[in-house]
PDB file of C-alpha atoms and ligand atoms in Angstrom:
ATOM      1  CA  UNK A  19       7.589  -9.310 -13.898  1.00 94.00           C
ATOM      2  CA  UNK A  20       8.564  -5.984 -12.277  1.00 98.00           C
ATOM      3  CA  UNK A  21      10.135  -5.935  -9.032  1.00 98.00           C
ATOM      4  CA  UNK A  22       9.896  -2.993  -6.797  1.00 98.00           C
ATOM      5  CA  UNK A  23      12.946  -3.141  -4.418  1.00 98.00           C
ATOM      6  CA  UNK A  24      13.453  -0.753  -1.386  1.00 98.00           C
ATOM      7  CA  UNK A  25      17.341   0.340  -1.232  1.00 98.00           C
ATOM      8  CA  UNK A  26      18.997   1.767   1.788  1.00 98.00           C
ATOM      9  CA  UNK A  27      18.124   4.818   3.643  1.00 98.00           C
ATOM     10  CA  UNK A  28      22.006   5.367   4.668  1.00 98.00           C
ATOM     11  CA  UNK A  29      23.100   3.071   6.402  1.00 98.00           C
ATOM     12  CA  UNK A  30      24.182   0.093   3.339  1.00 97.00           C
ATOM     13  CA  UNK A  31      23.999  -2.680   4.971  1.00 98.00           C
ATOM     14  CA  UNK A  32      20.308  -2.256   5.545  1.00 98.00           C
ATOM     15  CA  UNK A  33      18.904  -4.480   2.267  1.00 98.00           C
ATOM     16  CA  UNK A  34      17.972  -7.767   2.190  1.00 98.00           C
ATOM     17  CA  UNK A  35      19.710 -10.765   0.685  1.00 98.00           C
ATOM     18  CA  UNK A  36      16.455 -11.253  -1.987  1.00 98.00           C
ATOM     19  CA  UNK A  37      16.894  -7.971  -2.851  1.00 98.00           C
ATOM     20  CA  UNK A  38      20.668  -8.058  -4.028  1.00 98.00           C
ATOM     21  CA  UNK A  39      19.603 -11.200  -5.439  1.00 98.00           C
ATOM     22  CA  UNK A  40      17.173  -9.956  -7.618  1.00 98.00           C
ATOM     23  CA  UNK A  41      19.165  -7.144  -8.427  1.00 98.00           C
ATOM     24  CA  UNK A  42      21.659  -9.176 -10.055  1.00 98.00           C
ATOM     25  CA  UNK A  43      18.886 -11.440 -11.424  1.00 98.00           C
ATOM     26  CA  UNK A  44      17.090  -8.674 -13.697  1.00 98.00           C
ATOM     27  CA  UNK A  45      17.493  -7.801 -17.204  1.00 98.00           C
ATOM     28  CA  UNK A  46      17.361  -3.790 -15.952  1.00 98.00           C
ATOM     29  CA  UNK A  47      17.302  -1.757 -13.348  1.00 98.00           C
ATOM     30  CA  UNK A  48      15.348   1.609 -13.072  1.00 98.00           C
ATOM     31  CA  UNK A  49      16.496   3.687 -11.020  1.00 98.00           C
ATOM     32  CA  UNK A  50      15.423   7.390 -10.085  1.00 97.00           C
ATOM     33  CA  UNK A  51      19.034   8.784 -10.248  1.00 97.00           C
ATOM     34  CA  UNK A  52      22.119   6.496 -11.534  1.00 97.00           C
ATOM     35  CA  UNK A  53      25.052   8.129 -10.432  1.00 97.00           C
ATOM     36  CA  UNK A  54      23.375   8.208  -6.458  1.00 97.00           C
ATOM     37  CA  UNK A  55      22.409   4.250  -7.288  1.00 98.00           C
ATOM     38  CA  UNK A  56      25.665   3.280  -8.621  1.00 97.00           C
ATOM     39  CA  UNK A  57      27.405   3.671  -4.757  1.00 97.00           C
ATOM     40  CA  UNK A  58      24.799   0.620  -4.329  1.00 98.00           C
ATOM     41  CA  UNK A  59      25.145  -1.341  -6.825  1.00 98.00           C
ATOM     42  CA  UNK A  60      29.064  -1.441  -6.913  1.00 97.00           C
ATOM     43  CA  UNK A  61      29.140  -2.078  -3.021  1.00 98.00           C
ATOM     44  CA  UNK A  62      27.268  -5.116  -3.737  1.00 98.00           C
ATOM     45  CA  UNK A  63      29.114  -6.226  -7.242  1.00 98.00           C
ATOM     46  CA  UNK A  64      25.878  -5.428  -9.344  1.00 98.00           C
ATOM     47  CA  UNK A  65      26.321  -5.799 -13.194  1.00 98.00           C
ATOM     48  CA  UNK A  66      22.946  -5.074 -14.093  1.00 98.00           C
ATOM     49  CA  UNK A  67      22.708  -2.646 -16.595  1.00 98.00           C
ATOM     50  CA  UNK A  68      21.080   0.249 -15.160  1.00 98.00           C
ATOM     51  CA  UNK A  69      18.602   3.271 -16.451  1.00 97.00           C
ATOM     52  CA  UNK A  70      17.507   6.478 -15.023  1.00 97.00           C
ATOM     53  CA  UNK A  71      13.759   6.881 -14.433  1.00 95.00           C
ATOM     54  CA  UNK A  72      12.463   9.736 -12.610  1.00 94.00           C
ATOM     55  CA  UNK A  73       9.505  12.510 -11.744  1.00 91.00           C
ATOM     56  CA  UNK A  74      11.043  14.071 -15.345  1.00 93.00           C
ATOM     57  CA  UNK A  75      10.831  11.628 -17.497  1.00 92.00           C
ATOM     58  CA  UNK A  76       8.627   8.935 -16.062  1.00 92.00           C
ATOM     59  CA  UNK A  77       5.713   9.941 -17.981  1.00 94.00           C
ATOM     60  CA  UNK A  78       7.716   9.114 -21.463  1.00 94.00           C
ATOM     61  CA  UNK A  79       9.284   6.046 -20.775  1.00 95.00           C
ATOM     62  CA  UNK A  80       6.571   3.684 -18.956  1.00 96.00           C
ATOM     63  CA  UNK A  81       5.436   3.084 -22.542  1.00 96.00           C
ATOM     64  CA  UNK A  82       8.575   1.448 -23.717  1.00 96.00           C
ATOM     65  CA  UNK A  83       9.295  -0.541 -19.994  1.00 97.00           C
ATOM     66  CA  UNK A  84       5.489  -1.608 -20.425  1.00 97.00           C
ATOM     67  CA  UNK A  85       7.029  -3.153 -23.762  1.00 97.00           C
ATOM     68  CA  UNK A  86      10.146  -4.613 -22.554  1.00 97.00           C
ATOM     69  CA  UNK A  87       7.981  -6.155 -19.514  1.00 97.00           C
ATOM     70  CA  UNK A  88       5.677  -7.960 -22.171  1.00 96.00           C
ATOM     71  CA  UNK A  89       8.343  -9.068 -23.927  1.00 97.00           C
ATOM     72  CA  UNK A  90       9.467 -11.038 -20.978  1.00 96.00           C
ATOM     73  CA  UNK A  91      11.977  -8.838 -19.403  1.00 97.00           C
ATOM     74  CA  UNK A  92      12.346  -8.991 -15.816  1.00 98.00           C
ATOM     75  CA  UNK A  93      12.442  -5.119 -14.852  1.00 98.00           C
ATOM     76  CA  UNK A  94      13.615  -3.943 -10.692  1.00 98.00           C
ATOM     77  CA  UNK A  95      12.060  -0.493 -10.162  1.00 98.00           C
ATOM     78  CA  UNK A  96      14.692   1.241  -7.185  1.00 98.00           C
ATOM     79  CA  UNK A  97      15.069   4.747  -5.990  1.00 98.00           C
ATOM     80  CA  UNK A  98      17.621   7.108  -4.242  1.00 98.00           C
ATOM     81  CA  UNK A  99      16.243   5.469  -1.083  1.00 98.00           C
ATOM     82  CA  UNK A 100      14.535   3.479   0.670  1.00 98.00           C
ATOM     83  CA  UNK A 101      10.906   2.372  -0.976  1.00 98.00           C
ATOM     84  CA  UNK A 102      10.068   3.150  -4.094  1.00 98.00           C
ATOM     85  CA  UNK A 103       6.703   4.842  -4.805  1.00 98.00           C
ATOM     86  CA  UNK A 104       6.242   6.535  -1.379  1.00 98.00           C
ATOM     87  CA  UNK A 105       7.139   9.644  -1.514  1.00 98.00           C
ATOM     88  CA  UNK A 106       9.215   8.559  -4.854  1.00 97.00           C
ATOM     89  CA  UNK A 107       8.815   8.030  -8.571  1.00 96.00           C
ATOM     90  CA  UNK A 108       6.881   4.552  -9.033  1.00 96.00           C
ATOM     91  CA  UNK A 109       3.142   4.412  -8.749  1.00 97.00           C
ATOM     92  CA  UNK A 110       2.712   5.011 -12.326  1.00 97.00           C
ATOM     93  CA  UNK A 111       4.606   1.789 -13.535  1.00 97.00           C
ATOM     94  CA  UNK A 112       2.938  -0.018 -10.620  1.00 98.00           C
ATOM     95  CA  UNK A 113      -0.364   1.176 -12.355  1.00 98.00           C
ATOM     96  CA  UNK A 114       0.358   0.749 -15.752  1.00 97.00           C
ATOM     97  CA  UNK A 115       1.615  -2.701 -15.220  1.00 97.00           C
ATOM     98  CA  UNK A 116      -1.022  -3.811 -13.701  1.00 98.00           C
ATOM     99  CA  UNK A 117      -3.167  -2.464 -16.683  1.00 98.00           C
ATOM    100  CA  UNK A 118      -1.210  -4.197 -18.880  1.00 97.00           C
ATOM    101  CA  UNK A 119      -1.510  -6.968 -17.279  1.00 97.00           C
ATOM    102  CA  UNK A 120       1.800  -7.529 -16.037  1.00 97.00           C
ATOM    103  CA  UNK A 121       2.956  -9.061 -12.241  1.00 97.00           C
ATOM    104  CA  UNK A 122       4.139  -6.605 -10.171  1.00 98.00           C
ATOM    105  CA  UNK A 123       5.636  -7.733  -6.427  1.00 98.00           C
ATOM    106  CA  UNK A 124       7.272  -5.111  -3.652  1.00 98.00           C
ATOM    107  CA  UNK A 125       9.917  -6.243  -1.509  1.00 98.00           C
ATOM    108  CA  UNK A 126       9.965  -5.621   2.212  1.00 98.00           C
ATOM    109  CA  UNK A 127      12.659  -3.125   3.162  1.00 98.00           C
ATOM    110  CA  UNK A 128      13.832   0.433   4.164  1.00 98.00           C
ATOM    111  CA  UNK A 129      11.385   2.924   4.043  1.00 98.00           C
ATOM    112  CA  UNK A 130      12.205   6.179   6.473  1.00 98.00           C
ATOM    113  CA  UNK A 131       8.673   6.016   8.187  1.00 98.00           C
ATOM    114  CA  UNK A 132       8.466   2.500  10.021  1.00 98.00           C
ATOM    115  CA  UNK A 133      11.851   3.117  12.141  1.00 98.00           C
ATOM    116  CA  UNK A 134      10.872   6.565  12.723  1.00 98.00           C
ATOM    117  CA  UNK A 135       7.651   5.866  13.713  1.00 98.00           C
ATOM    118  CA  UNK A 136       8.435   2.741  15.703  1.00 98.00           C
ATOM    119  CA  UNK A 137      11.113   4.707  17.544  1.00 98.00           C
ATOM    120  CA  UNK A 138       9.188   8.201  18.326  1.00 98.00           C
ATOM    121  CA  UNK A 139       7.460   6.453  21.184  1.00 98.00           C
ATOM    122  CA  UNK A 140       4.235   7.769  20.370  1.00 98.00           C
ATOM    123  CA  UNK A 141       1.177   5.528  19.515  1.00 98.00           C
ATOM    124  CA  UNK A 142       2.216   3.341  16.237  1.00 98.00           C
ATOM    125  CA  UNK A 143      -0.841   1.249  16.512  1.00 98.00           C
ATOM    126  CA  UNK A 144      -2.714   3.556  13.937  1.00 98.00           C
ATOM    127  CA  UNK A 145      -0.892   6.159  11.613  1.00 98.00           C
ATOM    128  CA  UNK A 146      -1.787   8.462   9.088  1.00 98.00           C
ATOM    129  CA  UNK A 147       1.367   8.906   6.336  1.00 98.00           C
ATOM    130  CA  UNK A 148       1.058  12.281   5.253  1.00 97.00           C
ATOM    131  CA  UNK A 149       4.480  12.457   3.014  1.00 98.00           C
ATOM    132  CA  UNK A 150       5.862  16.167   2.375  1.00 97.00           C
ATOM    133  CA  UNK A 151       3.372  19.201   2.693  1.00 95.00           C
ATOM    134  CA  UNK A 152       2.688  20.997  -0.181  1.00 93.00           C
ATOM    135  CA  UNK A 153       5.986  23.757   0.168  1.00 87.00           C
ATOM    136  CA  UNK A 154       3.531  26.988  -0.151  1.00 86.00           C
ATOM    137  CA  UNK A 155      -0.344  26.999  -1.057  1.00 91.00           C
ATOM    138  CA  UNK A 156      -2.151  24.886   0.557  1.00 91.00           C
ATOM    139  CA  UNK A 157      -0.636  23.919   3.786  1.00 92.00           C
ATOM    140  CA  UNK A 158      -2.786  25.941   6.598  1.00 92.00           C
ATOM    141  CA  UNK A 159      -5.717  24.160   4.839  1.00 93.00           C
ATOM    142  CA  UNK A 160      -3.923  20.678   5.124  1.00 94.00           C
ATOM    143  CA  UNK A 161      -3.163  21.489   8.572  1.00 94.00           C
ATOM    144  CA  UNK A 162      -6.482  22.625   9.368  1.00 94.00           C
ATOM    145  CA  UNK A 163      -7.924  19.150   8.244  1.00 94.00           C
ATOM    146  CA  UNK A 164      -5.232  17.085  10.780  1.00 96.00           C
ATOM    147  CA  UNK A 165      -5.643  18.680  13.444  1.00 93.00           C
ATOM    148  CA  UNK A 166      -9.000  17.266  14.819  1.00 94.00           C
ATOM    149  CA  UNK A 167      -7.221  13.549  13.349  1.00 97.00           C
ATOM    150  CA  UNK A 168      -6.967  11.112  16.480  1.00 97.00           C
ATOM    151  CA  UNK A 169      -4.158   9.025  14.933  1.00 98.00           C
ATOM    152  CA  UNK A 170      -0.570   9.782  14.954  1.00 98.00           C
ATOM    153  CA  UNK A 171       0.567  11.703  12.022  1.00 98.00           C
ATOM    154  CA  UNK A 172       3.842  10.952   9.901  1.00 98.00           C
ATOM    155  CA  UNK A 173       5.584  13.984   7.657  1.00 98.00           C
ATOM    156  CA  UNK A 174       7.982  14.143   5.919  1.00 98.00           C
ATOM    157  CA  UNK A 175       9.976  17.465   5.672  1.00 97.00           C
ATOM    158  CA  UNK A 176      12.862  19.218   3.786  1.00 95.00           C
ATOM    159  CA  UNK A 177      15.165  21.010   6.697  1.00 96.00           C
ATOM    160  CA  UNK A 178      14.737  24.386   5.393  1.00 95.00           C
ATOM    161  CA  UNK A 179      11.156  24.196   6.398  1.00 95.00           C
ATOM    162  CA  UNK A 180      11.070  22.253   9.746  1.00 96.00           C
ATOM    163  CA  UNK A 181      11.029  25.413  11.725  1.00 96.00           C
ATOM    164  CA  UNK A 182       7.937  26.864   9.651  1.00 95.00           C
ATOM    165  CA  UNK A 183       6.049  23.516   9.754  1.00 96.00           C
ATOM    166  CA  UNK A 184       6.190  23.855  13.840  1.00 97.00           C
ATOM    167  CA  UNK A 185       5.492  27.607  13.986  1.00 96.00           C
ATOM    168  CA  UNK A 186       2.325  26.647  11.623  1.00 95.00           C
ATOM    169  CA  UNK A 187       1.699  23.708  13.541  1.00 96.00           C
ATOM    170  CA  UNK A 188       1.686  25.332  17.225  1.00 96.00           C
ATOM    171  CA  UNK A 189      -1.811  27.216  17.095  1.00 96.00           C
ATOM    172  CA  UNK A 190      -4.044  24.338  15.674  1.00 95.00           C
ATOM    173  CA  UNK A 191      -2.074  21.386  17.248  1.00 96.00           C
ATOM    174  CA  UNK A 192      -1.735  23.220  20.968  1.00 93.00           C
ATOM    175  CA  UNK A 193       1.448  23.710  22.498  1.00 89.00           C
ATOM    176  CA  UNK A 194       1.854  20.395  24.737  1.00 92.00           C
ATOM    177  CA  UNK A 195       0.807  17.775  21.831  1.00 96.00           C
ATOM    178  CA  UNK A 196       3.770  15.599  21.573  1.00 98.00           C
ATOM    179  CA  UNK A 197       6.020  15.225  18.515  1.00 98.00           C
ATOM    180  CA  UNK A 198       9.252  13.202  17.312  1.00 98.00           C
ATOM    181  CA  UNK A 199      11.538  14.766  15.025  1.00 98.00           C
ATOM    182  CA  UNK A 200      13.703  12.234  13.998  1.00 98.00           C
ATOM    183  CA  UNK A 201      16.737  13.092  11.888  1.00 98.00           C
ATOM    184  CA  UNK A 202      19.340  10.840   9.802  1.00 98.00           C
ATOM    185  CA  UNK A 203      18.192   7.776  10.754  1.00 98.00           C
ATOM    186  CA  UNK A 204      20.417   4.915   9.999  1.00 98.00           C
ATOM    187  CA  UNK A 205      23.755   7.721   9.499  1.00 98.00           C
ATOM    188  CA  UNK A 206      26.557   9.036  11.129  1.00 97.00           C
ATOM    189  CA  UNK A 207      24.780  11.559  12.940  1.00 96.00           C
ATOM    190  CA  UNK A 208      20.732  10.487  13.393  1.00 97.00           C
ATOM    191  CA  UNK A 209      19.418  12.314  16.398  1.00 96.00           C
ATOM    192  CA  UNK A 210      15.875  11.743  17.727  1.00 97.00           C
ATOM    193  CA  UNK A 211      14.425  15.164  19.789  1.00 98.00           C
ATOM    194  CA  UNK A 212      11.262  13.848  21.538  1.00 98.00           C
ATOM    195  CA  UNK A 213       9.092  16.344  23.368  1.00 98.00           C
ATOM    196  CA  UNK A 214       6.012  19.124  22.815  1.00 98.00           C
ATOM    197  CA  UNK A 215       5.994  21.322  19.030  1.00 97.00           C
ATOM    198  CA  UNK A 216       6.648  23.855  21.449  1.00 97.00           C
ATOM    199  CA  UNK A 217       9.670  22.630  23.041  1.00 97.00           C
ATOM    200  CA  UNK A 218      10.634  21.640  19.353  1.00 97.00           C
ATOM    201  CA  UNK A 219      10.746  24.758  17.977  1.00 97.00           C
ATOM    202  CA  UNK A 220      12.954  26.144  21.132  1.00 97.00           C
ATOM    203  CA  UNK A 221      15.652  23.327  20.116  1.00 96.00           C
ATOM    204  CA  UNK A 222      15.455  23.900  16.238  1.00 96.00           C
ATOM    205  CA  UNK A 223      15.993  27.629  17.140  1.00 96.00           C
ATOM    206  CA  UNK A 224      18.911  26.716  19.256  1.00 96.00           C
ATOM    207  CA  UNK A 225      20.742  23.606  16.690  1.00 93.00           C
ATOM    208  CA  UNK A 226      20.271  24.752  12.905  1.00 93.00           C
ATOM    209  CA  UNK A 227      18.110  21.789  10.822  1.00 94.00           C
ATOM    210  CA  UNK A 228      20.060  20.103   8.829  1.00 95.00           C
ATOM    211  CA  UNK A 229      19.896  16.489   6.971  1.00 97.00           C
ATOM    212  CA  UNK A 230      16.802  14.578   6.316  1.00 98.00           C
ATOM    213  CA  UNK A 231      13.896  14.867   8.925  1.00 98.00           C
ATOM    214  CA  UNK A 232      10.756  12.755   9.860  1.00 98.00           C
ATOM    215  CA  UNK A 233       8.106  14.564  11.783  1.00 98.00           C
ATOM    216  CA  UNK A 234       5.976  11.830  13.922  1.00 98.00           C
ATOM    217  CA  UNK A 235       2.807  14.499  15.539  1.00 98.00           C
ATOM    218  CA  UNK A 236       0.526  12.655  18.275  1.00 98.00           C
ATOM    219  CA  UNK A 237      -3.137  12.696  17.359  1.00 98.00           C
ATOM    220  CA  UNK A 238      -5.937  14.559  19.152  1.00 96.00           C
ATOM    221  CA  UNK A 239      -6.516  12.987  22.399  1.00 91.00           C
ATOM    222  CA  UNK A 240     -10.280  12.115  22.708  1.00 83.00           C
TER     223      UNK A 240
HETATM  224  N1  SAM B 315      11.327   6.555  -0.589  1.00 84.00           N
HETATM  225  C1  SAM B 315      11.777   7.089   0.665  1.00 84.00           C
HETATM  226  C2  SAM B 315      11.207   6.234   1.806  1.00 84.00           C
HETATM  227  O1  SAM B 315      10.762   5.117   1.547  1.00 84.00           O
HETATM  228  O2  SAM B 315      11.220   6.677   2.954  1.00 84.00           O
HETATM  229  C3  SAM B 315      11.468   8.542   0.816  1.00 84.00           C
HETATM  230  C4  SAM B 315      12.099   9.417  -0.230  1.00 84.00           C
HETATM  231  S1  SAM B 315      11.730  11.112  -0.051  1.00 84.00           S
HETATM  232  C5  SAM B 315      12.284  11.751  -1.593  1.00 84.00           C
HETATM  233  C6  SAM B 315      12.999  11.702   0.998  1.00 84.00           C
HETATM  234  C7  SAM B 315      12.470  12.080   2.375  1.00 84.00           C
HETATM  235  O3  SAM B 315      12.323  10.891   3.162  1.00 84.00           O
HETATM  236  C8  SAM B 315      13.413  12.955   3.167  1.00 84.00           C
HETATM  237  O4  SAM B 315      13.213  14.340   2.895  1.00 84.00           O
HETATM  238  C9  SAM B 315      13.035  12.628   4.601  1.00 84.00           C
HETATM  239  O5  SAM B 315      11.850  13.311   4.966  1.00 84.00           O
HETATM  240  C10 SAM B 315      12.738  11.127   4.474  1.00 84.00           C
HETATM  241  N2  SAM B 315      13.978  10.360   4.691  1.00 84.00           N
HETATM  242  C11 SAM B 315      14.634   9.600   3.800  1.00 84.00           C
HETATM  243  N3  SAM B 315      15.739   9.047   4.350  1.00 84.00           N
HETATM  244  C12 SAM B 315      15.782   9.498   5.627  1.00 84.00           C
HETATM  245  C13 SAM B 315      16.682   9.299   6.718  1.00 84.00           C
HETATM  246  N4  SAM B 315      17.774   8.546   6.589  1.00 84.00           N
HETATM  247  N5  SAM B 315      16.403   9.911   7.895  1.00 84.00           N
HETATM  248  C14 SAM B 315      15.309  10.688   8.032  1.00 84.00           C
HETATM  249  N6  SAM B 315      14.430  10.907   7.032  1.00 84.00           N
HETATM  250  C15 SAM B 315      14.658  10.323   5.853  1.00 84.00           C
END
């Protein structure tokens, strides 16, 4: 059996009690970076041994897990943070698991789009989860394809490019379609700035990006 468990987005007390349950319960834990994982674990007195499985080396190690999961092992997949396998290493052991044959189950937990979306105040009825743009080729063309899209749209984006992502945004989106940019959720300092791109790119001009960022964009009104 491999559980996929969804760890904190910042804020630690956000995981559920099945979760640190089956933390402790499994033979391993995966996890996409050790040292950011072991903050976790120790908070919640976590003796699993623990292995690093990421982007880098995913590709050479699913083999042996696949192993270790037919011989019975019980194997919980986490990441840095929140849900594994969106926009994070897992959908290759999902998929490989599942070839082999092997149960696979995803706990409900943190994931940075649900509370962002939820919170934005734009329609969350319908949603399209874009993840991160690709950082250079290829981005007027994905734009080009959302901006006739009717439902709301959900990035994900690295600060350093917020400020581009609007500017590119502006002429295919219009000027008055609404966006959320929510910042830090769950942290010290989360911040939600809810108005048009345009009006979003005057306040990132004025207060510098910085943290982790969810873009919520309205869709085209019929
Ligand atoms: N697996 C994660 C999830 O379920 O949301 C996403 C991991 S992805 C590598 C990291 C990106 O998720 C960040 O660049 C940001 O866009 C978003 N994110 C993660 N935590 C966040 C937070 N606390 N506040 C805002 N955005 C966050």
């Amino acid at each position: 059996m491999i559980y996929i468990i969804p760890t904190p987005i910042g804020n630690l007390e956000d995981i559920t009690l099945r979760a640190i349950r089956l933390l402790k319960e499994s033979d391993l834990i995966l996890a996409e970076d050790t040292r950011v994982s072991r903050v976790l674990i120790h908070h919640y007195g976590i003796t699993t041994p623990m292995k690093s499985f990421h982007m880098h080396n995913e590709h050479s190690k699913v083999g042996q897990i696949i192993d270790q999961l037919k011989g019975g092992k019980t194997i919980a997949l986490i990441s840095d943070a929140g849900t594994p396998g969106i926009a994070d290493p897992g959908f290759l052991l999902v998929r490989e698991a599942l070839e082999a044959g092997i149960e696979v189950q995803c706990l409900p937990g943190p994931t940075a789009l649900i509370p962002a979306l939820v919170q934005s105040g734009i329609p969350c009825d319908r949603f399209i989860f874009e993840g991160f743009l690709p950082p250079k080729k290829g981005r007027q063309t994905r734009f080009l394809t959302l901006a006739d899209e009717e439902r709301t749209l959900v990035f994900y984006e690295s600060p350093h490019r917020i400020l581009k992502t609007l500017l590119q945004m502006l002429p295919l989106f219009g000027e008055h379609r609404k966006i959320a940019v929510i910042r830090e959720l769950t942290k010290k300092f989360e911040t939600t700035f809810r108005g048009s791109i345009k009006e979003s790119i005057s306040y990132f001009e004025a207060h510098a990006p910085k943290g982790e960022f969810v873009l919520i964009v309205e869709g085209k009104k019929i």
